[in-house]
mmCIF file of C-alpha atoms in Angstrom:
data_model
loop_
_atom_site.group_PDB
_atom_site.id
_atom_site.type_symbol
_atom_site.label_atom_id
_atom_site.label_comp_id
_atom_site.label_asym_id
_atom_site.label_seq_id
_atom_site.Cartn_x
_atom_site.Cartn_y
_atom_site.Cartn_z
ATOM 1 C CA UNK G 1 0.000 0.000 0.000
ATOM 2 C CA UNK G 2 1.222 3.239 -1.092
ATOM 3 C CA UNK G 3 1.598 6.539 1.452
ATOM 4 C CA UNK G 4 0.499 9.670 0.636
ATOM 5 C CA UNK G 5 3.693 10.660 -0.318
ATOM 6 C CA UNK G 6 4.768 8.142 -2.596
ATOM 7 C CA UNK G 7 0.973 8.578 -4.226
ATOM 8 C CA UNK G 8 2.167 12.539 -5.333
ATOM 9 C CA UNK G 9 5.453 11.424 -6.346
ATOM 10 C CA UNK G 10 4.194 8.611 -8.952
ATOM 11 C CA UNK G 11 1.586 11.213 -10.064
ATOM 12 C CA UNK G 12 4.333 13.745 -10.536
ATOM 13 C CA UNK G 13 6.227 11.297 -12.588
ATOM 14 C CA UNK G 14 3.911 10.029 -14.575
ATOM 15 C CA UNK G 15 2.491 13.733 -16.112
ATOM 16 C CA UNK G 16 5.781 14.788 -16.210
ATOM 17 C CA UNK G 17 6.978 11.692 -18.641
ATOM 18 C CA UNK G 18 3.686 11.956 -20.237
ATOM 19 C CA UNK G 19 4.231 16.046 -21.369
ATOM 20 C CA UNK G 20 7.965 15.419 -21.813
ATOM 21 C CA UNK G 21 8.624 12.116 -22.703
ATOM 22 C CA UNK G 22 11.980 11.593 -21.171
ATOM 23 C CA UNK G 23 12.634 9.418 -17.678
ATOM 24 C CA UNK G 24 12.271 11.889 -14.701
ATOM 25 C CA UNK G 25 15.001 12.019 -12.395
ATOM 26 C CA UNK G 26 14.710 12.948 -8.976
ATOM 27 C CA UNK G 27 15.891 16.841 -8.768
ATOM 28 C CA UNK G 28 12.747 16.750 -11.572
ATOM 29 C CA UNK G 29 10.372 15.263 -9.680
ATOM 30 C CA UNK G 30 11.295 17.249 -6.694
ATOM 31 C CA UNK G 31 10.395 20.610 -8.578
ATOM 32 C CA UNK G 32 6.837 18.710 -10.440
ATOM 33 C CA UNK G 33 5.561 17.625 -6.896
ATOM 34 C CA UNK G 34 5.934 20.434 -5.442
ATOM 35 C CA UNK G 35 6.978 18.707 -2.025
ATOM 36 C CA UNK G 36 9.866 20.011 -0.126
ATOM 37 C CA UNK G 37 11.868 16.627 -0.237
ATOM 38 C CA UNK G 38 15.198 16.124 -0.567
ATOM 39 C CA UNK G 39 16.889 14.384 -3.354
ATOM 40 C CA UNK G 40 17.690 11.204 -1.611
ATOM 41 C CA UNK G 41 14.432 11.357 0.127
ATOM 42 C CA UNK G 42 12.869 11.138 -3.507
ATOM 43 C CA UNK G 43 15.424 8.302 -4.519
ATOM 44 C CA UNK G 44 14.774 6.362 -1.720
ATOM 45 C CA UNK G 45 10.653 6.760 -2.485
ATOM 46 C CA UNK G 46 11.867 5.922 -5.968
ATOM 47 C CA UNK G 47 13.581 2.976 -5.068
ATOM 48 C CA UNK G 48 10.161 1.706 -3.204
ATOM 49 C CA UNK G 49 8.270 2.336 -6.625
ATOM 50 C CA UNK G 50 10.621 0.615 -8.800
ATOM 51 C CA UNK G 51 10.483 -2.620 -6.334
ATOM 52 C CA UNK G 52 6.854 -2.475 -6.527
ATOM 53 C CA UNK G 53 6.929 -2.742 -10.389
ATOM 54 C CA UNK G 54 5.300 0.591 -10.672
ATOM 55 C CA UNK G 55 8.083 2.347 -12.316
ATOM 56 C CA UNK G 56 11.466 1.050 -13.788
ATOM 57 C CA UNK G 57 14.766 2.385 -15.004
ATOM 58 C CA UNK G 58 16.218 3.159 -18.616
ATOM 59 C CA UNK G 59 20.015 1.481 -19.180
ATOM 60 C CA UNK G 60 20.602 4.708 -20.909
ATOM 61 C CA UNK G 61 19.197 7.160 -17.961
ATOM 62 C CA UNK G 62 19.333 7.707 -14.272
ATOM 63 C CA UNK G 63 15.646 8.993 -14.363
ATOM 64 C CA UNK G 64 12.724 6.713 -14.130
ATOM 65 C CA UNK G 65 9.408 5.523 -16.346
ATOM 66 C CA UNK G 66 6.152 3.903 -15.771
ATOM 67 C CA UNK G 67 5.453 0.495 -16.269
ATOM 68 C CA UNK G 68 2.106 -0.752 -17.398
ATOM 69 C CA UNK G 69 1.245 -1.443 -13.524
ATOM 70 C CA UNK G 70 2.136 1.938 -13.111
ATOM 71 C CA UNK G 71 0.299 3.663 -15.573
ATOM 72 C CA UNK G 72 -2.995 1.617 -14.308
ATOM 73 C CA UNK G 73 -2.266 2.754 -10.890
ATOM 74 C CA UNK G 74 -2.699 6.216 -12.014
ATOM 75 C CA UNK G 75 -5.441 5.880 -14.555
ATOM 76 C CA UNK G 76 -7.544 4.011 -11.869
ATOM 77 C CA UNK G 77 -6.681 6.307 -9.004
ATOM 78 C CA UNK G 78 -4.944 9.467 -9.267
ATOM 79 C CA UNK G 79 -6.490 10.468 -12.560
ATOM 80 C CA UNK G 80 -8.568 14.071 -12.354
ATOM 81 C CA UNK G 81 -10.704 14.860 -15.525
ATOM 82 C CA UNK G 82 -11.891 18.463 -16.345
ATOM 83 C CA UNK G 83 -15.115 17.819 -18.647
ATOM 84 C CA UNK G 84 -15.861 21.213 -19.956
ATOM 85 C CA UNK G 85 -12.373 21.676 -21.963
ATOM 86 C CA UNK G 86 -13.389 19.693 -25.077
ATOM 87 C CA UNK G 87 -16.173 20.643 -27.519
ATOM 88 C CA UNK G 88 -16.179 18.836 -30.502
ATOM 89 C CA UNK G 89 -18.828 19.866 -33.323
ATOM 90 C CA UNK G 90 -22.536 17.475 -33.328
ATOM 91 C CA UNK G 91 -22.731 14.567 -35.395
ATOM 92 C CA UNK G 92 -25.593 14.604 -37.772
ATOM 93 C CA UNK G 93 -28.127 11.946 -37.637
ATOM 94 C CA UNK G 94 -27.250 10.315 -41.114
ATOM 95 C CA UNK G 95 -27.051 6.733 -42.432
ATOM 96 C CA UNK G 96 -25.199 4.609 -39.929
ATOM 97 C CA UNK G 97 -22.288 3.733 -41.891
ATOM 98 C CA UNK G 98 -21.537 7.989 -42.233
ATOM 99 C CA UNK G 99 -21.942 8.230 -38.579
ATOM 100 C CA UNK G 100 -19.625 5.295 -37.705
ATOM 101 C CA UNK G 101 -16.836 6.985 -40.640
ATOM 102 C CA UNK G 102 -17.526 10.524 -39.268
ATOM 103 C CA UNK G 103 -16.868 9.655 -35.900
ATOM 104 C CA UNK G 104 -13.756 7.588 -35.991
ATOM 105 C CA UNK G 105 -12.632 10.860 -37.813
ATOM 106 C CA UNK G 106 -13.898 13.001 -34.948
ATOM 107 C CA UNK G 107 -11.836 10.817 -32.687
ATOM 108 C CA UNK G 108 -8.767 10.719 -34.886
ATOM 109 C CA UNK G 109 -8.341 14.730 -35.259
ATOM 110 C CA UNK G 110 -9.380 15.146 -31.661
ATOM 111 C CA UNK G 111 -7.116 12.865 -30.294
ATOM 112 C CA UNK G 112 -3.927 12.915 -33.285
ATOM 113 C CA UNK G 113 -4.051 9.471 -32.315
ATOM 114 C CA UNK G 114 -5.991 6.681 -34.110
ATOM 115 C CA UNK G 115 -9.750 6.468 -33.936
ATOM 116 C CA UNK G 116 -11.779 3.292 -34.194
ATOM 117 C CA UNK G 117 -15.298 2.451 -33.736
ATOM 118 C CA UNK G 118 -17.213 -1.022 -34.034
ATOM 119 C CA UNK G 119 -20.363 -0.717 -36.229
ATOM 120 C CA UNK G 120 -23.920 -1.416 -34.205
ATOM 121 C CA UNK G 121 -24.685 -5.323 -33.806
ATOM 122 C CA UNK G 122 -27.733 -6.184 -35.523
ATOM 123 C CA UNK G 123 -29.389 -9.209 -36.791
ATOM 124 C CA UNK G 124 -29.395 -10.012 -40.853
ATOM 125 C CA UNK G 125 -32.947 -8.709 -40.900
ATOM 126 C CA UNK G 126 -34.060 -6.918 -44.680
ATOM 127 C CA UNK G 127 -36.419 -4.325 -44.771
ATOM 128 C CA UNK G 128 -36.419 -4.091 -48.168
ATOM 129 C CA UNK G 129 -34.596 -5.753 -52.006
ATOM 130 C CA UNK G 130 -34.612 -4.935 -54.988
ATOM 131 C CA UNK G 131 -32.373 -6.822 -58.458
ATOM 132 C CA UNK G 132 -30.772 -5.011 -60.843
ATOM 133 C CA UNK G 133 -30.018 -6.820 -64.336
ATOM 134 C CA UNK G 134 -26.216 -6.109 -65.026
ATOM 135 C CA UNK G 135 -25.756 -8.603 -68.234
ATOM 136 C CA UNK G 136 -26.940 -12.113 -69.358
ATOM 137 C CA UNK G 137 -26.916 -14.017 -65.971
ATOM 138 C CA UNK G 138 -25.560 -11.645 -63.863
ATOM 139 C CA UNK G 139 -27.428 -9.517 -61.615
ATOM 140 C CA UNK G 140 -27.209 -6.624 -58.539
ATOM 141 C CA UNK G 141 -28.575 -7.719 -55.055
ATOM 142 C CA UNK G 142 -29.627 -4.738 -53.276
ATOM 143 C CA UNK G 143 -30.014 -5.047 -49.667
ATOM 144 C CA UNK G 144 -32.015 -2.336 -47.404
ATOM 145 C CA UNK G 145 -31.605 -3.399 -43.061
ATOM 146 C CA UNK G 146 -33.924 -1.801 -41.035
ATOM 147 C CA UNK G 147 -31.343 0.734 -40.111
ATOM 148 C CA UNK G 148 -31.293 2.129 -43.316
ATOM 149 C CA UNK G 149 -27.570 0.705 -44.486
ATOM 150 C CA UNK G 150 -27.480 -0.462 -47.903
ATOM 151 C CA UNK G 151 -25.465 -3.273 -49.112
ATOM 152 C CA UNK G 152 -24.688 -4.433 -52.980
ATOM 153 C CA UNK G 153 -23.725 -7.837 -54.189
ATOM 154 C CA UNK G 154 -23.692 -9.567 -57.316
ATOM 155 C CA UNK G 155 -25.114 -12.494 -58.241
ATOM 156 C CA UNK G 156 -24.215 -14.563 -61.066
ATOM 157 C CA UNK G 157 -27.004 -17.579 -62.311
ATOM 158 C CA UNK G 158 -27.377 -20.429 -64.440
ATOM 159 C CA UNK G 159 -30.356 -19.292 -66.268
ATOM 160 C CA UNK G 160 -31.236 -15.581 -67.356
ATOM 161 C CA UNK G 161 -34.133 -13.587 -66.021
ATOM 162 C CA UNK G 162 -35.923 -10.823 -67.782
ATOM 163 C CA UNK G 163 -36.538 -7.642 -65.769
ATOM 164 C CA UNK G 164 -40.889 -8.715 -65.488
ATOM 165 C CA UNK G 165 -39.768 -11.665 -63.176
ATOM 166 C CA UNK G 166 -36.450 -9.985 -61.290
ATOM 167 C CA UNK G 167 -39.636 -7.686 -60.107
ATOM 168 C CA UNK G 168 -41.840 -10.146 -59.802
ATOM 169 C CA UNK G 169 -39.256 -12.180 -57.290
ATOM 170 C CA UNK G 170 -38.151 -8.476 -55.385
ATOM 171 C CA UNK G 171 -41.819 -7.935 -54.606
ATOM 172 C CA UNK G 172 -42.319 -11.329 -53.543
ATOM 173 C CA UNK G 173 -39.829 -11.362 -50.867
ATOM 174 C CA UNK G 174 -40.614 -7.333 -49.667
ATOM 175 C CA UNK G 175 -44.373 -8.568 -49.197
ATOM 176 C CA UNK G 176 -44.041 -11.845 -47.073
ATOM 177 C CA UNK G 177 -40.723 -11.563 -45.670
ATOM 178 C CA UNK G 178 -39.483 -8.131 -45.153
ATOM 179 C CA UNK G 179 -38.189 -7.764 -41.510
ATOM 180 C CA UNK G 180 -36.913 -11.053 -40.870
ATOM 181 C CA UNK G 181 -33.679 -12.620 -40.801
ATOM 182 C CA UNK G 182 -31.985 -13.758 -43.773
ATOM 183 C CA UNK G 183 -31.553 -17.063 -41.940
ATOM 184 C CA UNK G 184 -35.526 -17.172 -41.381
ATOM 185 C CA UNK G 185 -36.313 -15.978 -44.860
ATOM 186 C CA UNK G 186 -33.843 -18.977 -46.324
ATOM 187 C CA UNK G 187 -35.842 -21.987 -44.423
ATOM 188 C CA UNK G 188 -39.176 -20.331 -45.586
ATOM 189 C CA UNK G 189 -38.005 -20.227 -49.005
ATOM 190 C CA UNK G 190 -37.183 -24.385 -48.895
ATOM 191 C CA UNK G 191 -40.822 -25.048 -47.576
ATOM 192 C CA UNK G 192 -43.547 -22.820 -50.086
ATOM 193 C CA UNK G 193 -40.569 -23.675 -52.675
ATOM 194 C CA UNK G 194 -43.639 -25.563 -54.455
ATOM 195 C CA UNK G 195 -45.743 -22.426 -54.517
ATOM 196 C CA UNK G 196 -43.559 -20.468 -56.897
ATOM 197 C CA UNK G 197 -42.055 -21.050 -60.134
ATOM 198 C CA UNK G 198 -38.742 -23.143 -60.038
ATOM 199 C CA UNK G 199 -36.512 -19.806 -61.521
ATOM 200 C CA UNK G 200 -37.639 -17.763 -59.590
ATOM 201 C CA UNK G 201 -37.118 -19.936 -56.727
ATOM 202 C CA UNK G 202 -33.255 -19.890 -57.211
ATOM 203 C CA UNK G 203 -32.873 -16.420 -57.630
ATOM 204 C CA UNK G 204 -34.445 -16.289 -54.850
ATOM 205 C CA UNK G 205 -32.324 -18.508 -53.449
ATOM 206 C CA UNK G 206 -29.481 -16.659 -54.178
ATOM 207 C CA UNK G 207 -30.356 -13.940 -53.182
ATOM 208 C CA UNK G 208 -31.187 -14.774 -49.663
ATOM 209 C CA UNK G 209 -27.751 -16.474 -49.540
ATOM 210 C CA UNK G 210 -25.752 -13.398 -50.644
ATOM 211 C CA UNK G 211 -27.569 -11.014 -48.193
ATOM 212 C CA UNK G 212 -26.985 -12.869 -46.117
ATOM 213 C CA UNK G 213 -23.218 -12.623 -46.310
ATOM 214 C CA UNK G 214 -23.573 -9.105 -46.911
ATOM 215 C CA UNK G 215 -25.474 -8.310 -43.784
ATOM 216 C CA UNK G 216 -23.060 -10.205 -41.603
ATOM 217 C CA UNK G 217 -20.119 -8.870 -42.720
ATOM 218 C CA UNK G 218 -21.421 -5.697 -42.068
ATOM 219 C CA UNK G 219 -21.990 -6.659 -38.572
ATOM 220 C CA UNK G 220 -18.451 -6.674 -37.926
ATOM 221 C CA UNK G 221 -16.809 -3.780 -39.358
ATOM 222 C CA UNK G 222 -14.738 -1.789 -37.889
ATOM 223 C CA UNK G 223 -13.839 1.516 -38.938
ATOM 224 C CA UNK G 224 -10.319 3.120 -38.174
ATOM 225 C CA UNK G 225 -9.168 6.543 -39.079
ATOM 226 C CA UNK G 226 -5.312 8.054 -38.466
ATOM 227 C CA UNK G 227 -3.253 5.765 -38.172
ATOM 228 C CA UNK G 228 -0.988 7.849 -40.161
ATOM 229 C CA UNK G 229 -1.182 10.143 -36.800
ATOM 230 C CA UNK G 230 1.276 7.481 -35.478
ATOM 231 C CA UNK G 231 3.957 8.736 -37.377
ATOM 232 C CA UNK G 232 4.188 11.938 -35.591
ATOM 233 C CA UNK G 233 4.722 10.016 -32.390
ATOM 234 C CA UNK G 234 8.001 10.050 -31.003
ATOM 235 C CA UNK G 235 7.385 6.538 -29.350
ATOM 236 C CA UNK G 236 6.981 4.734 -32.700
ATOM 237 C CA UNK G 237 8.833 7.143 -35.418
ATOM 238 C CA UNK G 238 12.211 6.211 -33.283
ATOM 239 C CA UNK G 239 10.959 2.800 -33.557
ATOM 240 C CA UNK G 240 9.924 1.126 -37.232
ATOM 241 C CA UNK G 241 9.507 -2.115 -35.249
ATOM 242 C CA UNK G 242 7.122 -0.560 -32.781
ATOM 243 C CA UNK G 243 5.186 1.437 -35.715
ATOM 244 C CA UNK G 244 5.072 -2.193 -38.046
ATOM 245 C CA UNK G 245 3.353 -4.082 -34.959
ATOM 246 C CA UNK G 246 0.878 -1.090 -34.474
ATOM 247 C CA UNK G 247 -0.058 -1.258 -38.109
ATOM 248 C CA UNK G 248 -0.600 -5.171 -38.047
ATOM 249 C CA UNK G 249 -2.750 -5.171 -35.658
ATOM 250 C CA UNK G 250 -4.950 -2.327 -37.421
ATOM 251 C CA UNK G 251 -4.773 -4.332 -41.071
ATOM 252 C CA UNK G 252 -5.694 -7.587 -39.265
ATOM 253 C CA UNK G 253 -8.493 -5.722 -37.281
ATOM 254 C CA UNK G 254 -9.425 -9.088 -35.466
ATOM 255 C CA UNK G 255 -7.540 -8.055 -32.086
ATOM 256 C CA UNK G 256 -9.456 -4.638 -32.317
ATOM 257 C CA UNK G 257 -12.511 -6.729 -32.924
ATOM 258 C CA UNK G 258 -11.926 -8.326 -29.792
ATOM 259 C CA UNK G 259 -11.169 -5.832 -27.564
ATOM 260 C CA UNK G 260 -13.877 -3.592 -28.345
ATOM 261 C CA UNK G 261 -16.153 -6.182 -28.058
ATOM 262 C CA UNK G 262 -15.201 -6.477 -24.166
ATOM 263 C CA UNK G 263 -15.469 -2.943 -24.142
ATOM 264 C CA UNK G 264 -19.184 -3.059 -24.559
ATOM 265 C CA UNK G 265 -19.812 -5.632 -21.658
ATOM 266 C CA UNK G 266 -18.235 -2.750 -19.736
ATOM 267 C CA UNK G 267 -20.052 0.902 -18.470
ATOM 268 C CA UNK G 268 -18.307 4.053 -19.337
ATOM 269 C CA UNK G 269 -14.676 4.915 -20.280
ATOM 270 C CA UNK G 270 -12.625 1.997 -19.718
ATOM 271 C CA UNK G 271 -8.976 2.355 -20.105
ATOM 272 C CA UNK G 272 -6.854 -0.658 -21.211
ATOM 273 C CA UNK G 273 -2.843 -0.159 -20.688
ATOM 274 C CA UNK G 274 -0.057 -1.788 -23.431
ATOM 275 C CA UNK G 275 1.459 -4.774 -22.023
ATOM 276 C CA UNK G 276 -0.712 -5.585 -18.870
ATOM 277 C CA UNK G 277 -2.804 -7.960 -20.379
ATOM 278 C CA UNK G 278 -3.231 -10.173 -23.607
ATOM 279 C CA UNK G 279 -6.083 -7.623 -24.419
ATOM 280 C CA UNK G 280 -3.897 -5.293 -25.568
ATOM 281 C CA UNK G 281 -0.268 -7.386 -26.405
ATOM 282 C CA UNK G 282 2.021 -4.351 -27.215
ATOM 283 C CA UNK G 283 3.557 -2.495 -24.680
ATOM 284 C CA UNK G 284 3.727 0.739 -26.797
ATOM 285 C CA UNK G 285 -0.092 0.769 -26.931
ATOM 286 C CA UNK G 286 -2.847 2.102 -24.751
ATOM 287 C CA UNK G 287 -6.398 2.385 -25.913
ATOM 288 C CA UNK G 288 -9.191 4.758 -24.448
ATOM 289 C CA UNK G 289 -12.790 3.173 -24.882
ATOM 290 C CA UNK G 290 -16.292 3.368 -24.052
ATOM 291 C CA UNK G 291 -19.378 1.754 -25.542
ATOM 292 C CA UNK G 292 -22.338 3.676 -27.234
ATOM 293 C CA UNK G 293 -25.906 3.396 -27.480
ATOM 294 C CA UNK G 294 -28.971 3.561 -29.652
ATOM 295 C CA UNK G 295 -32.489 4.187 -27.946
ATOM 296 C CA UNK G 296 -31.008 3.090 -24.538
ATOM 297 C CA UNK G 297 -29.637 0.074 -25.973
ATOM 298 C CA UNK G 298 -25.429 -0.851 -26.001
ATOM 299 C CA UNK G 299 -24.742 -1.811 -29.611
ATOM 300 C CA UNK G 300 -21.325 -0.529 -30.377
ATOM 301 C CA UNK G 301 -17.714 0.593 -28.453
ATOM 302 C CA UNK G 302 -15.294 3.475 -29.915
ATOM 303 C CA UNK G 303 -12.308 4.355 -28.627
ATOM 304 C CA UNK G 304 -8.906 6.164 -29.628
ATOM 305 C CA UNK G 305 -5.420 3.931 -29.775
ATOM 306 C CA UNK G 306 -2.407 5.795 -29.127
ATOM 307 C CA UNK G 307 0.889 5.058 -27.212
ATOM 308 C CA UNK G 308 1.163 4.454 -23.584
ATOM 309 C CA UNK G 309 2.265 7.875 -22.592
ATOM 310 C CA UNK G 310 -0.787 9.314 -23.738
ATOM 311 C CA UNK G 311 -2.705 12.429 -21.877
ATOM 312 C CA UNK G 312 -5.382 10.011 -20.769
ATOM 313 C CA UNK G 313 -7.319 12.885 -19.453
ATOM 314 C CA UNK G 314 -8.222 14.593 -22.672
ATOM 315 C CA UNK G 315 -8.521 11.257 -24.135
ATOM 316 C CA UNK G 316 -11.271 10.073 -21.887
ATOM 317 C CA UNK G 317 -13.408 13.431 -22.727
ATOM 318 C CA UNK G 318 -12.701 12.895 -26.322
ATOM 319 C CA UNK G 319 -14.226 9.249 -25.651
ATOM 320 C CA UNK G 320 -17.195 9.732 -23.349
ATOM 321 C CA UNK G 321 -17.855 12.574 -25.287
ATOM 322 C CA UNK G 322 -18.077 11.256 -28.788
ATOM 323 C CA UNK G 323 -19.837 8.067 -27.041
ATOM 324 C CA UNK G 324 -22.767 10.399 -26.668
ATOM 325 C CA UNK G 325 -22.766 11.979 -29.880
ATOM 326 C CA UNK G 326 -22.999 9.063 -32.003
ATOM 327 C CA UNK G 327 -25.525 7.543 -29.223
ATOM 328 C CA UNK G 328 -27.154 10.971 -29.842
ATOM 329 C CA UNK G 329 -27.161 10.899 -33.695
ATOM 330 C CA UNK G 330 -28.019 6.550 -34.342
ATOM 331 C CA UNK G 331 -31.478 7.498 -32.339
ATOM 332 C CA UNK G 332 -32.556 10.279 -33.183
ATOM 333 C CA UNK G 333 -31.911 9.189 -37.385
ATOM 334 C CA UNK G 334 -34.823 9.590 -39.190
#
């Protein structure tokens, strides 16, 4: 358990090597404290931290950085956030796709860090299709959810259709199964396959089958703006090794996936610290997250990914804030 004393002095240290970057030795941290300590006083409390895995030491310096356990110790407990400093412009209630894109922007040039944001769950549920004949045998799926997000596919089939029954097969399926799943619509489709014509049928068919795809890959997106912010960051442009990892993990997106998905479980800002966990395997790495809503409902998490020695202050307004507008903007859509 920590005194008072050695409490200010790992606050100290950590905003000091967050604004500055470089370790913090202990004539530093006597003059960032603000506590009338001597200099051996401070190494000595230093000494304690480093022991406790809290902060460690540099071969190259004398001063001192925090570890991951460090940084979490001050994120969870010594962390003060001013909410009125940040006022980022509304988000318009659009199609949710534009919302998702416009807000990972928001985040990015907010933060000049990296902006992500997991699209809303939903089921593969139409509310309306339409086909579009391309050529001879090949033909545009167009796929209306409830939400209003519109997704394309083409088909290509054994047999041509003529534009009479393309409409004849679209109205169909927007009379008797518009809002339901694609899954439902499919095992409807095998049983009253007797009560329409055998082409049609299989478009049909295919349809369903390609929507369906098209709707559940949609589920999962997730969107990520700036990561060319990274660049500018002394922690990775000193480091291409650092800055190749960080840009794997945002072309294979799955990690992302993963942690933002126990990000929504979660109320609030949550704050997840390079290195402490398997969540987030790269020490460099800290990510600032909170889920968002849509008519009272959790169905998506943003967040901003930047390095470790990030002003996690600012970056949980940016967060919570931009939570709220794109909770604000998904229900109140028209």
């Amino acid at each position: 358990m920590l005194d008072d004393r050695a409490k200010l002095l790992l606050k100290a240290l950590v905003e000091r090597y967050i604004a500055d970057g470089q370790p913090v030795g202990s004539r530093t941290l006597s003059r960032a404290s603000g506590l009338d300590l001597s200099p051996a006083t401070i190494r000595n409390v230093m000494a304690d931290l480093e022991e406790l895995g809290l902060i460690a030491s540099p071969h190259t310096s004398a001063g001192r950085i925090p570890t991951a356990r460090g940084y979490r110790l001050f994120v969870d407990t010594m962390l003060t956030v001013q909410r009125e400093s940040v006022m980022p412009p509304q988000l318009a209630p659009e199609q949710p796709q534009k919302v998702i894109a416009n807000a990972a922007q928001l985040l990015s040039s907010l933060s000049q860090f990296v902006g992500v944001v997991m699209a809303p769950r939903r089921t593969s549920v139409f509310r309306h299709i339409e086909f579009l004949r391309l050529s001879e045998k090949r033909f545009l799926v167009i796929i209306v959810s409830p939400e209003g997000d519109v997704q394309n596919r083409v088909i290509f089939t054994e047999v041509d259709y003529s534009q009479s029954q393309l409409i004849e097969a679209s109205n169909f399926l927007n009379a008797h199964y518009a809002g339901l799943a694609m899954e439902q619509v499919r095992e409807r489709l095998k049983s009253e396959v007797d009560v329409l014509r055998g082409e049609i049928a299989s478009l049909m068919q295919a349809a369903v089958n390609v929507g369906s795809e098209a709707l559940s890959e949609a589920q999962d997106e997730v969107v990520i703006s700036g990561e060319r912010n990274l660049l500018s960051v002394s922690d990775f442009s000193s480091d291409m090794g650092n800055l190749r990892r960080a840009f794997d993990l945002f072309e294979q997106k799955t990690q992302i996936l993963r942690l933002l998905d126990i990000s929504s479980q979660a109320e609030g800002v949550r704050i997840y610290i390079g290195g402490e966990s398997q969540v987030v395997p790269f020490e460099e790495l800290s990510i600032v997250s909170s889920p968002y809503e849509v008519d009272g409902k959790v169905v998506g998490t943003l967040g901003v990914i930047g390095p470790t020695r990030m002003p996690y202050d600012r970056m949980i307004q940016i967060v919570d804030i931009t939570s709220k507008l794109v909770s604000n903007a998904l229900s109140h859509r028209k």
